[in-house]
Amino acid sequence: MKTHSVMAFVGGGNMAGAIVAGLVRGGHPPAQLWVVEPNVAAREALVARLGVRALAQAEAALTEADLVVWAVKPQVFAAAAAPVAVHTKAALHVSVMAGVRCAALTAATGSARVVRAMPNTPALVGQGMTGLYAPPAVRADDRDRAEALLTTTGLVRWVANEGLMDAVTAISGSGPAYAFYLMEAMIQAAQELGLDADAARQLTVQTVAGAAALAAQSDESVAALRARVTSPGGTTAAAVAVLDQRGMDAAVREAARAAARRAQELSG
Ligand SMILES: NC(=O)c1ccc[n+]([C@@H]2O[C@H](COP(=O)([O-])OP(=O)(O)OC[C@H]3O[C@@H](n4cnc5c(N)ncnc54)[C@H](OP(=O)(O)O)[C@@H]3O)[C@@H](O)[C@H]2O)c1
């Protein structure tokens, strides 16, 4: 029978909840999943929903954990790390915190076995996209474990150098907001064109989900898929002409560059 080791999560918020839920769905015994979470409401919710072991603060039993997932806000990382790290020097450390570099993870945890992950909110429904990076010295079996951990929330992709995590943050980390922004405008347009709010939302959300599913399953470029629904002189061509004229392409690219710049600034 497969044995399961203890995994400890530091921070039991949205992202930790998504990963823990994925692990439990995948058959990891909840009793082997420990969550350090000072917030009593968050702790009780995790115990009730997923049956994990919740700790109000770090304790010596954490030495049993061979994998630690860091899922607190970056600004509380240093304070959260101090009491945990004394017990977990021998563990693999996986961080989902935005903008905390591997050097900072190693300095705070006392371990060179560190992996950075940048998930996104569709992880909450098992449709996430996570970028992963580990320094060259991190062993293949540690990389495999980090990959298996995040695969419970969706797809994963490794990047070759740490600087590219800023690009991942700008595209898949912040990207759901770009898609929601487009959907907000489509829903508003639908209502202006006479559809009720419910129909506007359904038509918009399913269209975006369907376009993404088609792109994911197709071997063609997304440009080719767009060309296929854009007959000359037709309705889509009329719409795309306005998007071109208003500079949608430039706006999206500039937005992503701004996000990447901000990610770089935040990680110091
Ligand atoms: N959500 C996303 O889309 C997303 C995507 C990529 C990366 N991330 C990263 O994931 C991390 C967590 O994000 P989140 O959305 O899950 O945030 P969150 O819901 O606020 O979760 C963080 C949790 O950590 C708790 N906490 C605070 N101090 C702590 C301590 N000293 N020890 C243990 N737990 C402590 C917080 O409790 P209190 O509420 O009482 O402070 C909160 O419940 C962040 O670093 C973020 O950058 C998030």
mmCIF file with all atom_site columns, N, CA, C and O in Angstrom, residues 7 29 35 59 141 145 156 164 178 180 186 214 229 249 262 264:
data_model
loop_
_atom_site.group_PDB
_atom_site.id
_atom_site.type_symbol
_atom_site.label_atom_id
_atom_site.label_alt_id
_atom_site.label_comp_id
_atom_site.label_asym_id
_atom_site.label_entity_id
_atom_site.label_seq_id
_atom_site.pdbx_PDB_ins_code
_atom_site.Cartn_x
_atom_site.Cartn_y
_atom_site.Cartn_z
_atom_site.occupancy
_atom_site.B_iso_or_equiv
_atom_site.pdbx_formal_charge
_atom_site.auth_seq_id
_atom_site.auth_comp_id
_atom_site.auth_asym_id
_atom_site.auth_atom_id
_atom_site.pdbx_PDB_model_num
ATOM 1  N N  . MET A 1 7   ? 2.695   16.455 5.097   1.00 0.00 ? 7   MET A N  1
ATOM 2  C CA . MET A 1 7   ? 2.980   17.735 4.442   1.00 0.00 ? 7   MET A CA 1
ATOM 3  C C  . MET A 1 7   ? 2.429   18.834 5.338   1.00 0.00 ? 7   MET A C  1
ATOM 4  O O  . MET A 1 7   ? 1.291   18.718 5.815   1.00 0.00 ? 7   MET A O  1
ATOM 5  N N  . PRO A 1 29  ? -4.258  11.123 2.638   1.00 0.00 ? 29  PRO A N  1
ATOM 6  C CA . PRO A 1 29  ? -5.034  11.119 3.887   1.00 0.00 ? 29  PRO A CA 1
ATOM 7  C C  . PRO A 1 29  ? -5.007  12.501 4.549   1.00 0.00 ? 29  PRO A C  1
ATOM 8  O O  . PRO A 1 29  ? -3.916  13.031 4.813   1.00 0.00 ? 29  PRO A O  1
ATOM 9  N N  . VAL A 1 35  ? -1.877  22.057 8.762   1.00 0.00 ? 35  VAL A N  1
ATOM 10 C CA . VAL A 1 35  ? -1.919  23.457 8.338   1.00 0.00 ? 35  VAL A CA 1
ATOM 11 C C  . VAL A 1 35  ? -1.688  24.353 9.548   1.00 0.00 ? 35  VAL A C  1
ATOM 12 O O  . VAL A 1 35  ? -2.433  24.273 10.537  1.00 0.00 ? 35  VAL A O  1
ATOM 13 N N  . GLU A 1 59  ? 4.754   23.997 15.976  1.00 0.00 ? 59  GLU A N  1
ATOM 14 C CA . GLU A 1 59  ? 5.106   23.158 17.133  1.00 0.00 ? 59  GLU A CA 1
ATOM 15 C C  . GLU A 1 59  ? 6.133   22.109 16.706  1.00 0.00 ? 59  GLU A C  1
ATOM 16 O O  . GLU A 1 59  ? 6.342   21.883 15.506  1.00 0.00 ? 59  GLU A O  1
ATOM 17 N N  . ASP A 1 141 ? 14.158  14.376 -7.795  1.00 0.00 ? 141 ASP A N  1
ATOM 18 C CA . ASP A 1 141 ? 13.024  13.825 -7.028  1.00 0.00 ? 141 ASP A CA 1
ATOM 19 C C  . ASP A 1 141 ? 12.287  14.923 -6.266  1.00 0.00 ? 141 ASP A C  1
ATOM 20 O O  . ASP A 1 141 ? 11.061  14.864 -6.100  1.00 0.00 ? 141 ASP A O  1
ATOM 21 N N  . ARG A 1 145 ? 8.340   16.003 -6.787  1.00 0.00 ? 145 ARG A N  1
ATOM 22 C CA . ARG A 1 145 ? 7.362   16.135 -5.694  1.00 0.00 ? 145 ARG A CA 1
ATOM 23 C C  . ARG A 1 145 ? 6.622   17.460 -5.772  1.00 0.00 ? 145 ARG A C  1
ATOM 24 O O  . ARG A 1 145 ? 5.417   17.537 -5.567  1.00 0.00 ? 145 ARG A O  1
ATOM 25 N N  . VAL A 1 156 ? 0.977   22.376 -14.895 1.00 0.00 ? 156 VAL A N  1
ATOM 26 C CA . VAL A 1 156 ? 2.200   23.027 -14.408 1.00 0.00 ? 156 VAL A CA 1
ATOM 27 C C  . VAL A 1 156 ? 3.192   23.146 -15.555 1.00 0.00 ? 156 VAL A C  1
ATOM 28 O O  . VAL A 1 156 ? 3.138   22.374 -16.510 1.00 0.00 ? 156 VAL A O  1
ATOM 29 N N  . LEU A 1 164 ? 12.255  34.514 -15.128 1.00 0.00 ? 164 LEU A N  1
ATOM 30 C CA . LEU A 1 164 ? 11.043  34.233 -15.914 1.00 0.00 ? 164 LEU A CA 1
ATOM 31 C C  . LEU A 1 164 ? 9.798   34.061 -15.038 1.00 0.00 ? 164 LEU A C  1
ATOM 32 O O  . LEU A 1 164 ? 8.674   34.080 -15.549 1.00 0.00 ? 164 LEU A O  1
ATOM 33 N N  . TYR A 1 178 ? -7.268  39.542 -16.567 1.00 0.00 ? 178 TYR A N  1
ATOM 34 C CA . TYR A 1 178 ? -7.429  40.079 -17.931 1.00 0.00 ? 178 TYR A CA 1
ATOM 35 C C  . TYR A 1 178 ? -8.663  39.451 -18.576 1.00 0.00 ? 178 TYR A C  1
ATOM 36 O O  . TYR A 1 178 ? -9.438  40.116 -19.260 1.00 0.00 ? 178 TYR A O  1
ATOM 37 N N  . PHE A 1 180 ? -11.249 38.180 -16.983 1.00 0.00 ? 180 PHE A N  1
ATOM 38 C CA . PHE A 1 180 ? -12.470 38.691 -16.323 1.00 0.00 ? 180 PHE A CA 1
ATOM 39 C C  . PHE A 1 180 ? -12.800 40.097 -16.827 1.00 0.00 ? 180 PHE A C  1
ATOM 40 O O  . PHE A 1 180 ? -13.962 40.455 -16.992 1.00 0.00 ? 180 PHE A O  1
ATOM 41 N N  . MET A 1 186 ? -17.852 42.346 -22.106 1.00 0.00 ? 186 MET A N  1
ATOM 42 C CA . MET A 1 186 ? -18.788 41.599 -22.955 1.00 0.00 ? 186 MET A CA 1
ATOM 43 C C  . MET A 1 186 ? -20.172 41.521 -22.311 1.00 0.00 ? 186 MET A C  1
ATOM 44 O O  . MET A 1 186 ? -21.195 41.653 -22.987 1.00 0.00 ? 186 MET A O  1
ATOM 45 N N  . LEU A 1 214 ? -11.354 25.126 -27.034 1.00 0.00 ? 214 LEU A N  1
ATOM 46 C CA . LEU A 1 214 ? -11.026 24.891 -28.444 1.00 0.00 ? 214 LEU A CA 1
ATOM 47 C C  . LEU A 1 214 ? -9.533  25.135 -28.687 1.00 0.00 ? 214 LEU A C  1
ATOM 48 O O  . LEU A 1 214 ? -8.851  24.329 -29.319 1.00 0.00 ? 214 LEU A O  1
ATOM 49 N N  . VAL A 1 229 ? -12.942 32.420 -37.647 1.00 0.00 ? 229 VAL A N  1
ATOM 50 C CA . VAL A 1 229 ? -14.282 32.952 -37.338 1.00 0.00 ? 229 VAL A CA 1
ATOM 51 C C  . VAL A 1 229 ? -14.458 34.381 -37.856 1.00 0.00 ? 229 VAL A C  1
ATOM 52 O O  . VAL A 1 229 ? -15.420 35.061 -37.517 1.00 0.00 ? 229 VAL A O  1
ATOM 53 N N  . ASP A 1 249 ? -4.538  45.052 -28.784 1.00 0.00 ? 249 ASP A N  1
ATOM 54 C CA . ASP A 1 249 ? -3.307  44.256 -28.748 1.00 0.00 ? 249 ASP A CA 1
ATOM 55 C C  . ASP A 1 249 ? -2.219  44.982 -27.951 1.00 0.00 ? 249 ASP A C  1
ATOM 56 O O  . ASP A 1 249 ? -1.614  44.410 -27.036 1.00 0.00 ? 249 ASP A O  1
ATOM 57 N N  . ARG A 1 262 ? 6.143   45.142 -12.071 1.00 0.00 ? 262 ARG A N  1
ATOM 58 C CA . ARG A 1 262 ? 5.706   45.230 -10.674 1.00 0.00 ? 262 ARG A CA 1
ATOM 59 C C  . ARG A 1 262 ? 6.150   43.976 -9.896  1.00 0.00 ? 262 ARG A C  1
ATOM 60 O O  . ARG A 1 262 ? 6.577   44.076 -8.745  1.00 0.00 ? 262 ARG A O  1
ATOM 61 N N  . GLN A 1 264 ? 8.755   42.240 -10.492 1.00 0.00 ? 264 GLN A N  1
ATOM 62 C CA . GLN A 1 264 ? 10.206  42.372 -10.266 1.00 0.00 ? 264 GLN A CA 1
ATOM 63 C C  . GLN A 1 264 ? 10.486  43.325 -9.104  1.00 0.00 ? 264 GLN A C  1
ATOM 64 O O  . GLN A 1 264 ? 11.295  43.031 -8.227  1.00 0.00 ? 264 GLN A O  1
#
